[in-house]
Short mmCIF file of C-alpha atoms and ligand atoms in Angstrom, two decimals:
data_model
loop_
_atom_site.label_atom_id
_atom_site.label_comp_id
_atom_site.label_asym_id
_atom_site.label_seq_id
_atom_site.Cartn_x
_atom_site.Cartn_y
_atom_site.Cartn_z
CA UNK A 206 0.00 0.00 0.00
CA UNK A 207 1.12 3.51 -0.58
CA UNK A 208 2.93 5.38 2.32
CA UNK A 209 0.28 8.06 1.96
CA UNK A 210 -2.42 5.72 2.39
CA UNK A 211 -1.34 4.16 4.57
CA UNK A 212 -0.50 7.60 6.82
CA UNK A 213 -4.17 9.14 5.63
CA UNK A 214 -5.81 5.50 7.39
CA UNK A 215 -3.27 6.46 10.19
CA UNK A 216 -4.65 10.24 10.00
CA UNK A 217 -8.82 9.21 9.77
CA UNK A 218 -8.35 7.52 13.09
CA UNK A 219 -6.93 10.48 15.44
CA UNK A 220 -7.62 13.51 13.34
CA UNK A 221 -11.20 14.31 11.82
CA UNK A 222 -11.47 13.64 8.32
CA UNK A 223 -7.65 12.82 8.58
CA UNK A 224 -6.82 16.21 7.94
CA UNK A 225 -6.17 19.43 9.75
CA UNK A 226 -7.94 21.81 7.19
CA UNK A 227 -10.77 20.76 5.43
CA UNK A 228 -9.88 21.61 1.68
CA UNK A 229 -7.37 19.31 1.91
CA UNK A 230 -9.57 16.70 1.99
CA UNK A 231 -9.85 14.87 -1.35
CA UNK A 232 -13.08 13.34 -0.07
CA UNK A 233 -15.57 13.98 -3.55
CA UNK A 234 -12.62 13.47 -5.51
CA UNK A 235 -12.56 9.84 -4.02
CA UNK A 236 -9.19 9.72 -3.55
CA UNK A 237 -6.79 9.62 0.02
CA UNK A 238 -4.80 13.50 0.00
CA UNK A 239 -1.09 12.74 -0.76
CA UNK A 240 1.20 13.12 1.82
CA UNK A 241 3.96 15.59 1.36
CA UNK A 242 7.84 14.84 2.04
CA UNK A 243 9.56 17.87 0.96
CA UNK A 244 9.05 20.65 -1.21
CA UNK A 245 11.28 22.84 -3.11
CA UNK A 246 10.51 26.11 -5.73
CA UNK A 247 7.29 24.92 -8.20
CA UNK A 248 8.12 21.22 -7.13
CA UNK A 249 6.55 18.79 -4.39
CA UNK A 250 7.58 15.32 -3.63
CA UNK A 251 5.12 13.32 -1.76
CA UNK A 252 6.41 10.39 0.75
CA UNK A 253 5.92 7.88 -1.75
CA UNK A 254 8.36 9.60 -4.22
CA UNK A 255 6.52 11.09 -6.66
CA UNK A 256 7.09 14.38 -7.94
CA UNK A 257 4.71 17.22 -8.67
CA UNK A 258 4.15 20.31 -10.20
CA UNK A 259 2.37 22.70 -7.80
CA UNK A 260 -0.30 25.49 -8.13
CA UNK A 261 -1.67 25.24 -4.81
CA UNK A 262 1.16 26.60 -3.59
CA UNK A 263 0.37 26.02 0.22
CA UNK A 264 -3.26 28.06 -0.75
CA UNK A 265 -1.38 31.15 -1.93
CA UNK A 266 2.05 32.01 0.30
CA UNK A 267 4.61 30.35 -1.69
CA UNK A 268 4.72 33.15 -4.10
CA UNK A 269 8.54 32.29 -4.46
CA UNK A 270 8.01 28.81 -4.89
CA UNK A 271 8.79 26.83 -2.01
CA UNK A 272 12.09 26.90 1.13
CA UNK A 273 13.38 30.27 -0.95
CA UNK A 274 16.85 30.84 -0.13
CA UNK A 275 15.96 34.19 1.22
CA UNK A 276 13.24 33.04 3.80
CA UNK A 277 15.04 29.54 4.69
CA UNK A 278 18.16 31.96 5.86
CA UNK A 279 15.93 34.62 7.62
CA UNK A 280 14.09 31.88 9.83
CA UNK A 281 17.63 30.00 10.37
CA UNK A 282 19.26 33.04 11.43
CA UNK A 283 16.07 34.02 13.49
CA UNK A 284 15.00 30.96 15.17
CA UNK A 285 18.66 30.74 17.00
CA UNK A 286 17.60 33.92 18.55
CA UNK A 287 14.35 32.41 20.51
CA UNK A 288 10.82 31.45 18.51
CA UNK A 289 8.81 33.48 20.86
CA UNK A 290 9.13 36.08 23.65
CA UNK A 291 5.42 37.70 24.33
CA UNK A 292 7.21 41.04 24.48
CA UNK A 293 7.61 43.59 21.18
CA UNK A 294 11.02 42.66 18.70
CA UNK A 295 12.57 44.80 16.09
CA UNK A 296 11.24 42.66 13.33
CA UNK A 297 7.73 43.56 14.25
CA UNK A 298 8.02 46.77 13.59
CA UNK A 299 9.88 46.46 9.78
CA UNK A 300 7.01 44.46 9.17
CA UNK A 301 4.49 47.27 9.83
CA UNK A 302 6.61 49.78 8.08
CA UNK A 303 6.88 47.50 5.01
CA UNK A 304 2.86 47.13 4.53
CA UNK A 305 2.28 50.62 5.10
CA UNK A 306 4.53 51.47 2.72
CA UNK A 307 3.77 48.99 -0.20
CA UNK A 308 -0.24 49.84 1.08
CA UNK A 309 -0.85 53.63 1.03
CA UNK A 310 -4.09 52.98 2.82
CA UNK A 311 -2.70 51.41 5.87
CA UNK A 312 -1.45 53.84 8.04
CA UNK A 313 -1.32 51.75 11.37
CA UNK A 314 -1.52 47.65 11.14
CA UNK A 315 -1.82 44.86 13.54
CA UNK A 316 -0.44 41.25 12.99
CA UNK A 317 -2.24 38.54 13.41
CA UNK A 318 -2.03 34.29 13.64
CA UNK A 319 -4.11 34.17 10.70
CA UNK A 320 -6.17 35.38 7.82
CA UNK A 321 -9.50 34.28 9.53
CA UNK A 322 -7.88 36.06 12.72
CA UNK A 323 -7.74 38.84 10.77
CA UNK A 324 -11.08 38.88 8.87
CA UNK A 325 -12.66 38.55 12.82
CA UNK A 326 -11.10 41.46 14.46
CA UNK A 327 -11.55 43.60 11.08
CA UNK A 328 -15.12 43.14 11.57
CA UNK A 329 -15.25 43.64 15.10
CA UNK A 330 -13.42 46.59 14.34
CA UNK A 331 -15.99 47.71 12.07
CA UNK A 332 -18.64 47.20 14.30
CA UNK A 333 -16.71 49.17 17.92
CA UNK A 334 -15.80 51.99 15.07
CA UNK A 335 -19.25 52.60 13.95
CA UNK A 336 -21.48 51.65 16.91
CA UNK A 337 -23.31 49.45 13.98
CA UNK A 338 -24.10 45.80 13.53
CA UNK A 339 -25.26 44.29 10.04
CA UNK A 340 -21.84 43.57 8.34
CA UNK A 341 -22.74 42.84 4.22
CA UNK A 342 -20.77 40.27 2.37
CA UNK A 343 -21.00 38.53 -1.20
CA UNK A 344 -21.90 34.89 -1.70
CA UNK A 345 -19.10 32.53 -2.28
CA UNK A 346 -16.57 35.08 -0.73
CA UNK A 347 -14.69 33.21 2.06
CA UNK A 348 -12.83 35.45 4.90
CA UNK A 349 -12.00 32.77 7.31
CA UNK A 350 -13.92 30.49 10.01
CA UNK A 351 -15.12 33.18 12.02
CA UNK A 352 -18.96 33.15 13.06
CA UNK A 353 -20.08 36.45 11.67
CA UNK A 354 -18.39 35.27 7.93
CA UNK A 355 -19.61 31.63 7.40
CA UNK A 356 -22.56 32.57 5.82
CA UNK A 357 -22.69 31.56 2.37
CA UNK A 358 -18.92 31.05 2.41
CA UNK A 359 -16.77 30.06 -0.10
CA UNK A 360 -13.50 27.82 -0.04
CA UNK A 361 -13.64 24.34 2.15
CA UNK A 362 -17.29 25.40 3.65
CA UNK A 363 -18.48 25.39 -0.20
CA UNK A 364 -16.66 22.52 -1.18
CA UNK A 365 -18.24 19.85 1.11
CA UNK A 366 -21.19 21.53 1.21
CA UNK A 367 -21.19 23.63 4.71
CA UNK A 368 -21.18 27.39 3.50
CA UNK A 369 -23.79 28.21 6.19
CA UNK A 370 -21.27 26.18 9.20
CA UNK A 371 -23.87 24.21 11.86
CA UNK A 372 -22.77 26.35 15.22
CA UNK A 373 -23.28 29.65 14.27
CA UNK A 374 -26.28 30.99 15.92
CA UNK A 375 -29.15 32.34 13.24
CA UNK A 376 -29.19 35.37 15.75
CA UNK A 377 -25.80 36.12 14.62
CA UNK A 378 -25.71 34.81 10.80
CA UNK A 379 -28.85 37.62 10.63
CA UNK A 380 -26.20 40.53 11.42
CA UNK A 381 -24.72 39.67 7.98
CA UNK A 382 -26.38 40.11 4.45
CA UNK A 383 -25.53 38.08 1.77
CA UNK A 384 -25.24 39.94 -1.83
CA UNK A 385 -24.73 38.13 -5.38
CA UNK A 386 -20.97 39.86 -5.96
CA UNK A 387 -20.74 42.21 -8.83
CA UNK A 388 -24.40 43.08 -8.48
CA UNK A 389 -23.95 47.04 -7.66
CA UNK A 390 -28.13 47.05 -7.91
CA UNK A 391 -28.16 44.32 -4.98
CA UNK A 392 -25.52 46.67 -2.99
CA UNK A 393 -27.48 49.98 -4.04
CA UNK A 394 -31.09 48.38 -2.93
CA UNK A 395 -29.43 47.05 0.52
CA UNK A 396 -27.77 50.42 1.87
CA UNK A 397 -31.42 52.28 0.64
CA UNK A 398 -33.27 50.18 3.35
CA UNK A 399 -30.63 49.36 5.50
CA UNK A 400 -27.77 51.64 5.06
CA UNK A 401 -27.55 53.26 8.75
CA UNK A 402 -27.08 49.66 10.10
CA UNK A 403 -24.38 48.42 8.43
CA UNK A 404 -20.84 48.63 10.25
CA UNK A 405 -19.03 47.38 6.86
CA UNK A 406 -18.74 46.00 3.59
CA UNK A 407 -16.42 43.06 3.32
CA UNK A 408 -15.04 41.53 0.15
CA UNK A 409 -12.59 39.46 -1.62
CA UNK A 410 -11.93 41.76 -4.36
CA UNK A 411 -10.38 39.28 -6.94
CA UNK A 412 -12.83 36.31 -5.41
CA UNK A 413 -10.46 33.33 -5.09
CA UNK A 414 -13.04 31.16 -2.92
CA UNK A 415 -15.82 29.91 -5.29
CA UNK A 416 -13.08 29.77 -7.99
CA UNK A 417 -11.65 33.00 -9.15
CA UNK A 418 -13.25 35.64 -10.71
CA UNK A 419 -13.12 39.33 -11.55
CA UNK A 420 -14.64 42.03 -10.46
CA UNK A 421 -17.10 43.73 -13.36
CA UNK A 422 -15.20 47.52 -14.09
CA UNK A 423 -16.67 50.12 -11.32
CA UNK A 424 -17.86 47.57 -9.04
CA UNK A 425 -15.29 47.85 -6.90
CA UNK A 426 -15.56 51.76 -7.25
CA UNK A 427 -19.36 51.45 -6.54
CA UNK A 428 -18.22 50.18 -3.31
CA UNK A 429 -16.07 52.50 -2.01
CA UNK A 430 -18.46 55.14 -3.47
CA UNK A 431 -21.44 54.22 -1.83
CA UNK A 432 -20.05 52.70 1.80
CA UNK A 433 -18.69 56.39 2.37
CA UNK A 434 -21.60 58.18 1.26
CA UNK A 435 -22.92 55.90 4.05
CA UNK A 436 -20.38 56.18 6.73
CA UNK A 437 -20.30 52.11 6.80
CA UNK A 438 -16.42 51.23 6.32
CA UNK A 439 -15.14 49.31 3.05
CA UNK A 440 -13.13 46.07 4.17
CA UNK A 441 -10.73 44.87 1.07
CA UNK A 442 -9.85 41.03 2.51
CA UNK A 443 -6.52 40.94 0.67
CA UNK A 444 -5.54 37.67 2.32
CA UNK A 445 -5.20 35.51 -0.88
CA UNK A 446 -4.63 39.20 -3.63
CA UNK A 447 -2.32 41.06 -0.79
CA UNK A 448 1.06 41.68 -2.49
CA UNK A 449 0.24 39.02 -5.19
CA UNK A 450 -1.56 41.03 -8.15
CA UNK A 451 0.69 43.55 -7.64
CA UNK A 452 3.20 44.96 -4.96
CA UNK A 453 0.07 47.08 -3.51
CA UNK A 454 -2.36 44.45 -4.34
CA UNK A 455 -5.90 44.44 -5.84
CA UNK A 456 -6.63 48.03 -4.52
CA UNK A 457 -3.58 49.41 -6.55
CA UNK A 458 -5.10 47.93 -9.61
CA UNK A 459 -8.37 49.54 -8.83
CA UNK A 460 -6.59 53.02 -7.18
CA UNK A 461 -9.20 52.49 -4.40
CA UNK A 462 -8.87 53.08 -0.80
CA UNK A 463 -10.24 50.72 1.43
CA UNK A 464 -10.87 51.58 5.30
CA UNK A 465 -9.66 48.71 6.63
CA UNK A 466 -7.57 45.67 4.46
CA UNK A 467 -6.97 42.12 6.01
CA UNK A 468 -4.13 40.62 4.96
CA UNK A 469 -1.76 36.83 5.54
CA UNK A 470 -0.89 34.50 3.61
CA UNK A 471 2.27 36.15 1.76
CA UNK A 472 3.56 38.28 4.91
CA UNK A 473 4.31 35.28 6.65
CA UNK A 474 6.60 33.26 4.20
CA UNK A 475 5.02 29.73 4.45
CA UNK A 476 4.75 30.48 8.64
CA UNK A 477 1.45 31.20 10.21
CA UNK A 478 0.38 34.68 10.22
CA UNK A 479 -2.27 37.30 9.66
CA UNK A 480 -2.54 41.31 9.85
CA UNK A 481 -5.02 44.36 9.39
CA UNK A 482 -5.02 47.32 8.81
CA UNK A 483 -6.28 50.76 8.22
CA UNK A 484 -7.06 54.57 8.72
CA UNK A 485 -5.25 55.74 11.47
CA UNK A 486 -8.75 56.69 13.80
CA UNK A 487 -10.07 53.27 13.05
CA UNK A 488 -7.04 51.19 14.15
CA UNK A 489 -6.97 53.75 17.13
CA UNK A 490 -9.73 51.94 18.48
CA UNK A 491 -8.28 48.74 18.70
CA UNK A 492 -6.79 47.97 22.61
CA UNK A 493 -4.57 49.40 24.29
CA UNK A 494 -5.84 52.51 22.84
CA UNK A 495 -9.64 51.98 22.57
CA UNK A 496 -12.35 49.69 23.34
CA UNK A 497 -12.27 46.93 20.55
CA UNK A 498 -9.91 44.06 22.48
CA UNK A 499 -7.78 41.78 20.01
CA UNK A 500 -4.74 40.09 21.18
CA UNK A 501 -2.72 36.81 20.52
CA UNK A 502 0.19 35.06 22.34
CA UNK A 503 1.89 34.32 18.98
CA UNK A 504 1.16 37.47 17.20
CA UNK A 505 4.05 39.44 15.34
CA UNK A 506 5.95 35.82 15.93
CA UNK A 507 9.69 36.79 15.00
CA UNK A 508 10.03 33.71 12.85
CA UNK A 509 6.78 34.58 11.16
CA UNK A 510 7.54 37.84 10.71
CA UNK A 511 11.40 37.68 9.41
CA UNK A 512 10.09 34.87 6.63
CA UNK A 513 7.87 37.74 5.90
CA UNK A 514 10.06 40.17 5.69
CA UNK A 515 12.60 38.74 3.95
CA UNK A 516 9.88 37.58 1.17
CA UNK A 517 8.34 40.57 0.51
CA UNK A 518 11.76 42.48 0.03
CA UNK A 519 12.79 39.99 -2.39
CA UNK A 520 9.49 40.59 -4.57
CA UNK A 521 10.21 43.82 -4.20
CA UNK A 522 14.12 43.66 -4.88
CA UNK A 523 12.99 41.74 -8.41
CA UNK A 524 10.04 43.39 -9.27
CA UNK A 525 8.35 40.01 -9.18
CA UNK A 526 4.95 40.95 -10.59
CA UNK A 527 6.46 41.42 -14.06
CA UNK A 528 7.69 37.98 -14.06
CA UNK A 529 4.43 36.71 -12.83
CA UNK A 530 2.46 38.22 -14.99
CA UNK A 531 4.54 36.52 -18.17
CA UNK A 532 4.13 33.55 -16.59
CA UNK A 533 0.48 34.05 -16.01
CA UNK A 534 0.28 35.07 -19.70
CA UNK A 535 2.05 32.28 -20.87
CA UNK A 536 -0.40 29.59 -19.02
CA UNK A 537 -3.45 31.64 -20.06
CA UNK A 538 -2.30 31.28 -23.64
CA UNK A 539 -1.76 27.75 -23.22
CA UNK A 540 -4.80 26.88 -21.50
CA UNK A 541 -7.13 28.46 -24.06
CA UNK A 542 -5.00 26.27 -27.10
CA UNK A 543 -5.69 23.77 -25.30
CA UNK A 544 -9.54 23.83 -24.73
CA UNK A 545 -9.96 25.20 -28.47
CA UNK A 546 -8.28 22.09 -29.37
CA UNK A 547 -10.32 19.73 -27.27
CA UNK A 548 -13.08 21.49 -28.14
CA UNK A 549 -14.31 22.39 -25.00
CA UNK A 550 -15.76 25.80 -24.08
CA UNK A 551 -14.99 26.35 -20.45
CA UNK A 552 -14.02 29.19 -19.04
CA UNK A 553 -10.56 30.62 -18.34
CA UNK A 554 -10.06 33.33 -15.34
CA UNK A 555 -7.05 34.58 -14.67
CA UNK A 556 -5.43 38.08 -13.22
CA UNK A 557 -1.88 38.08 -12.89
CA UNK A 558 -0.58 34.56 -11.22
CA UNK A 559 -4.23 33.68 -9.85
CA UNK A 560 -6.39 31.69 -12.05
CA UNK A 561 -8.72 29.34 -12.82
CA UNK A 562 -10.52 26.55 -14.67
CA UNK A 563 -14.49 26.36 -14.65
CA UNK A 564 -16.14 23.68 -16.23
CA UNK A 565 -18.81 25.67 -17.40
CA UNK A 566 -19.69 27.50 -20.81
CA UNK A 567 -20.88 30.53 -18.64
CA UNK A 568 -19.15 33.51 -17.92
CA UNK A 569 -17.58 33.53 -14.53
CA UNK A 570 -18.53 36.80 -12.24
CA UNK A 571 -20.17 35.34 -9.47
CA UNK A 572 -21.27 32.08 -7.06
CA UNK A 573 -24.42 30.92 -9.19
CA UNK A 574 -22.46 31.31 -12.27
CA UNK A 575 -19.07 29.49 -10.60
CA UNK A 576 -21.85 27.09 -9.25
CA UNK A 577 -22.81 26.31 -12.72
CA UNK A 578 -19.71 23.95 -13.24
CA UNK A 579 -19.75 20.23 -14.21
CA UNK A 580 -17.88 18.74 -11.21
CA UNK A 581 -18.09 15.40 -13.04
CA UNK A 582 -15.95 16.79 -16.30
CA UNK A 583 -13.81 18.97 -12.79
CA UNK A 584 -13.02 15.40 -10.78
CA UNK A 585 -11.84 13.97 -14.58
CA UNK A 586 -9.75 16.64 -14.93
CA UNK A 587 -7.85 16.69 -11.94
CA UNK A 588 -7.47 13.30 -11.53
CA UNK A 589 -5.82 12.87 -15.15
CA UNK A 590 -3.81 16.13 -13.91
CA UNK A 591 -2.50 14.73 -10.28
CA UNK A 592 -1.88 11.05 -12.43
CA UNK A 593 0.61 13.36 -14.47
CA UNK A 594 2.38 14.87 -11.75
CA UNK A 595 0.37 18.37 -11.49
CA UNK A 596 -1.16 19.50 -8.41
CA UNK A 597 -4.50 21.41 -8.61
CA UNK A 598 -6.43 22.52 -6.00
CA UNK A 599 -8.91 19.43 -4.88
CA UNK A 600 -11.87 21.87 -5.52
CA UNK A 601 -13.39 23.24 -8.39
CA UNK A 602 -13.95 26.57 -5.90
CA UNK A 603 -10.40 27.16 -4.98
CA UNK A 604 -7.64 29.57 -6.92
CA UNK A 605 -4.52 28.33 -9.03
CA UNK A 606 -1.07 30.15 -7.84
CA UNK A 607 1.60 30.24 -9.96
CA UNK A 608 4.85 31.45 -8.58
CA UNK A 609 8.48 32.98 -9.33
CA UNK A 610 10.07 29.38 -9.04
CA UNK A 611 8.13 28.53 -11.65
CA UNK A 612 9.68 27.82 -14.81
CA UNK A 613 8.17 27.95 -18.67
CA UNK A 614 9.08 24.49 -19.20
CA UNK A 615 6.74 23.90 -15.88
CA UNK A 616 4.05 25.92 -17.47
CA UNK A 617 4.37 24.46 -21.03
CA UNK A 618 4.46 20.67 -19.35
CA UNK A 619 1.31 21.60 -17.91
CA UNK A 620 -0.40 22.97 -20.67
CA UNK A 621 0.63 19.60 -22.18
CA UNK A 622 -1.00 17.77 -19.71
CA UNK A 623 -4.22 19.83 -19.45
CA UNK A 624 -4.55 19.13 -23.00
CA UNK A 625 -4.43 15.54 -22.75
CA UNK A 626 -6.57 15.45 -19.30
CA UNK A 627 -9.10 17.70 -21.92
CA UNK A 628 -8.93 15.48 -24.17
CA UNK A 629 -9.42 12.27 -22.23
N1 LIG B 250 -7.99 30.41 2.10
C1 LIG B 250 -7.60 29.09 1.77
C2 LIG B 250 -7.93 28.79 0.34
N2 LIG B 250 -9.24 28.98 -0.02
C3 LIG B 250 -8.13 28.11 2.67
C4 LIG B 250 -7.04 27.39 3.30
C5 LIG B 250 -7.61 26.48 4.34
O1 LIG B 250 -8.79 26.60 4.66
O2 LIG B 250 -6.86 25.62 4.79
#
């Protein structure tokens, strides 16, 4: 039997599902999750050997493929220091400067253990700032495990068929209103009734949970527009886009503003980590100057925080977006060839190194539409890809990451194989 199996019957017994987060379950895909040995740049070797191509890319951090030389050196040299101390450390602080420099709109930012982390106290946030309490957010967006957010959520929740969680009281899941994304009527029609109870908008604004999508041009803008006309505060969760579209991420693109931004994923290098962020009065309110409490043992970790550092320097040092958008470009290319050629109409999303596949005919711009996808034709698909050594996400509803360490003969051999998986 195969080591992994063997580890995932292991697993099923003492952990639930046999695995610590539930999208990496493989459980409609009806498959055991392969278990990984080592991983290094594009590449992943599970413990039975076998190599693969990667696009999950740990859900989005790796953006320089895998053990970078730069982070690998930052945590060596940090960890001999101490991996914790519960007291403030130098690091800490280059981190915040760093974010508020590469994000104009954060003027004051708070780390975190996590994205969901993150998403929670942003909301909180939201609600101590503006003495409000509906929050509104978009179907299929996913900001974390948090109570107020697992309502029609995206990512894992969607996946297996949970994106209203069991455990969340209805009292609460009422304080937040669901909207189709990209529907600026929906928005418009919500704050007309409602508009002097809602704390905040929050959004994904390149959705990477229900698939990835884009937003339609002004959405975004209508937004921003209409949350300040309404004093509720605009939350950009740039967990998975944060310094990934581009060095300021998805509110550069879009020259917007947002109140507050949640961030992770990147800033930690592969460790666990979180942050958010914002106008100076909001983030003010937070503890020990105001009344909204957040905290966290771990938070601001200095081996967290130097694998951070050190990565987003180097994507800064090499201007890293250029390179991932030519790789991006290249694999869009590819992927379209390839679907002509198979004759198969689905749909191709893609914004710099984010993208994905839907097995649909439809456009892509929101859940229904994302939800319109033939999982059959999906399972095929990535089965016939992971059989050839490429590693999709195990969910039609999660994002493809592409990275620095990946090379064109990486993205060619998986055009290659998408075409026969297409094909087959
Ligand atoms: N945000 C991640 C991708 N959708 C989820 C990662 C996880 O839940 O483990």
């Amino acid at each position: 039997m195969p080591i992994s199996e063997e580890l995932f019957e292991r697993a099923c017994r003492v952990i639930p599902g046999g695995v610590n987060s539930p999208v990496r379950a493989f459980n409609r895909l009806g498959r055991a999750p392969f278990f990984v040995d080592s991983a290094k740049g594009a590449h992943l070797w599970d413990v039975d050997g076998r190599e693969y191509i990667d696009y999950v890319g740990t859900w989005g951090p790796a953006i320089l493929g895998h053990a970078p030389e730069c982070v690998v050196q930052a945590v060596q040299t940090a960890v001999v220091k101490g991996t914790s101390f519960g007291t403030p450390t130098p690091v800490e602080v280059e981190m915040a400067e760093l974010i508020c420099q590469l994000m104009p709109s954060i003027k004051k930012v708070r780390m975190t253990n996590s994205g969901t982390e993150a998403t929670m106290s942003a909301v909180r946030l939201a609600r101590g700032f503006t003495g409000r309490k509906l929050i509104v957010k978009f179907a299929g967006c996913y900001h974390g495990h948090g109570d107020s957010l697992l309502v029609a959520a995206g990512s894992g929740a969607l996946t297996h068929g949970q994106p209203d969680s069991a455990g969340v009281p209805p009292e609460l899941a009422e304080l937040t209103i669901v909207l189709p994304f990209n529907d600026e009527q929906a928005v418009r029609e919500v704050f007309r009734h409602r508009g002097r109870e809602i704390a905040g908008v929050i959004v994904e604004p390149y959705p990477g949970n229900s698939g990835f999508y884009l937003p339609r041009p002004g959405f975004l803008e209508y937004l921003r527009e209409v949350t300040a006309h309404h004093n509720a505060l605009l939350i950009f969760d740039e967990v998975m886009t944060g310094f990934r579209l581009a060095s300021g991420g998805a509110q550069q693109l879009h020259s917007i503003e947002p109140d507050l931004t949640t961030l992770g994923k990147i800033i930690g290098g592969g460790l666990p980590v979180g942050a958010f962020g914002g106008r100076e009065d909001i983030m003010d309110c937070i503890s020990p100057l105001g009344g909204v409490y957040q905290a966290g043992t771990l938070s601001g970790n200095p081996l967290a925080m130097a694998a951070g550092v050190a990565q987003l320097k180097d994507l800064v040092a090499t201007d890293a977006w250029a390179r991932l958008e030519s790789l991006g470009a290249r694999l869009e290319n590819g992927m379209q060839r390839a679907l002509k050629d198979a004759k198969k109409h689905f749909t191709f999303k893609r914004c710099g190194s984010m993208f994905c596949l839907h097995f649909t005919e439809r456009d892509v711009v929101d859940l229904a539409s994302a939800q319109s996808a033939d999982f059959v034709a999906f399972r095929r698909y990535f089965l016939s890809m992971l059989d050839q050594g490429i590693f999709i996400a195990p969910s039609p509803y999660e994002t493809g990451f592409l990275s620095t360490a990946h090379s064109e003969a990486d993205v060619d051999a998986t055009i290659a194989a998408a075409e026969r998986a297409l094909r087959g």
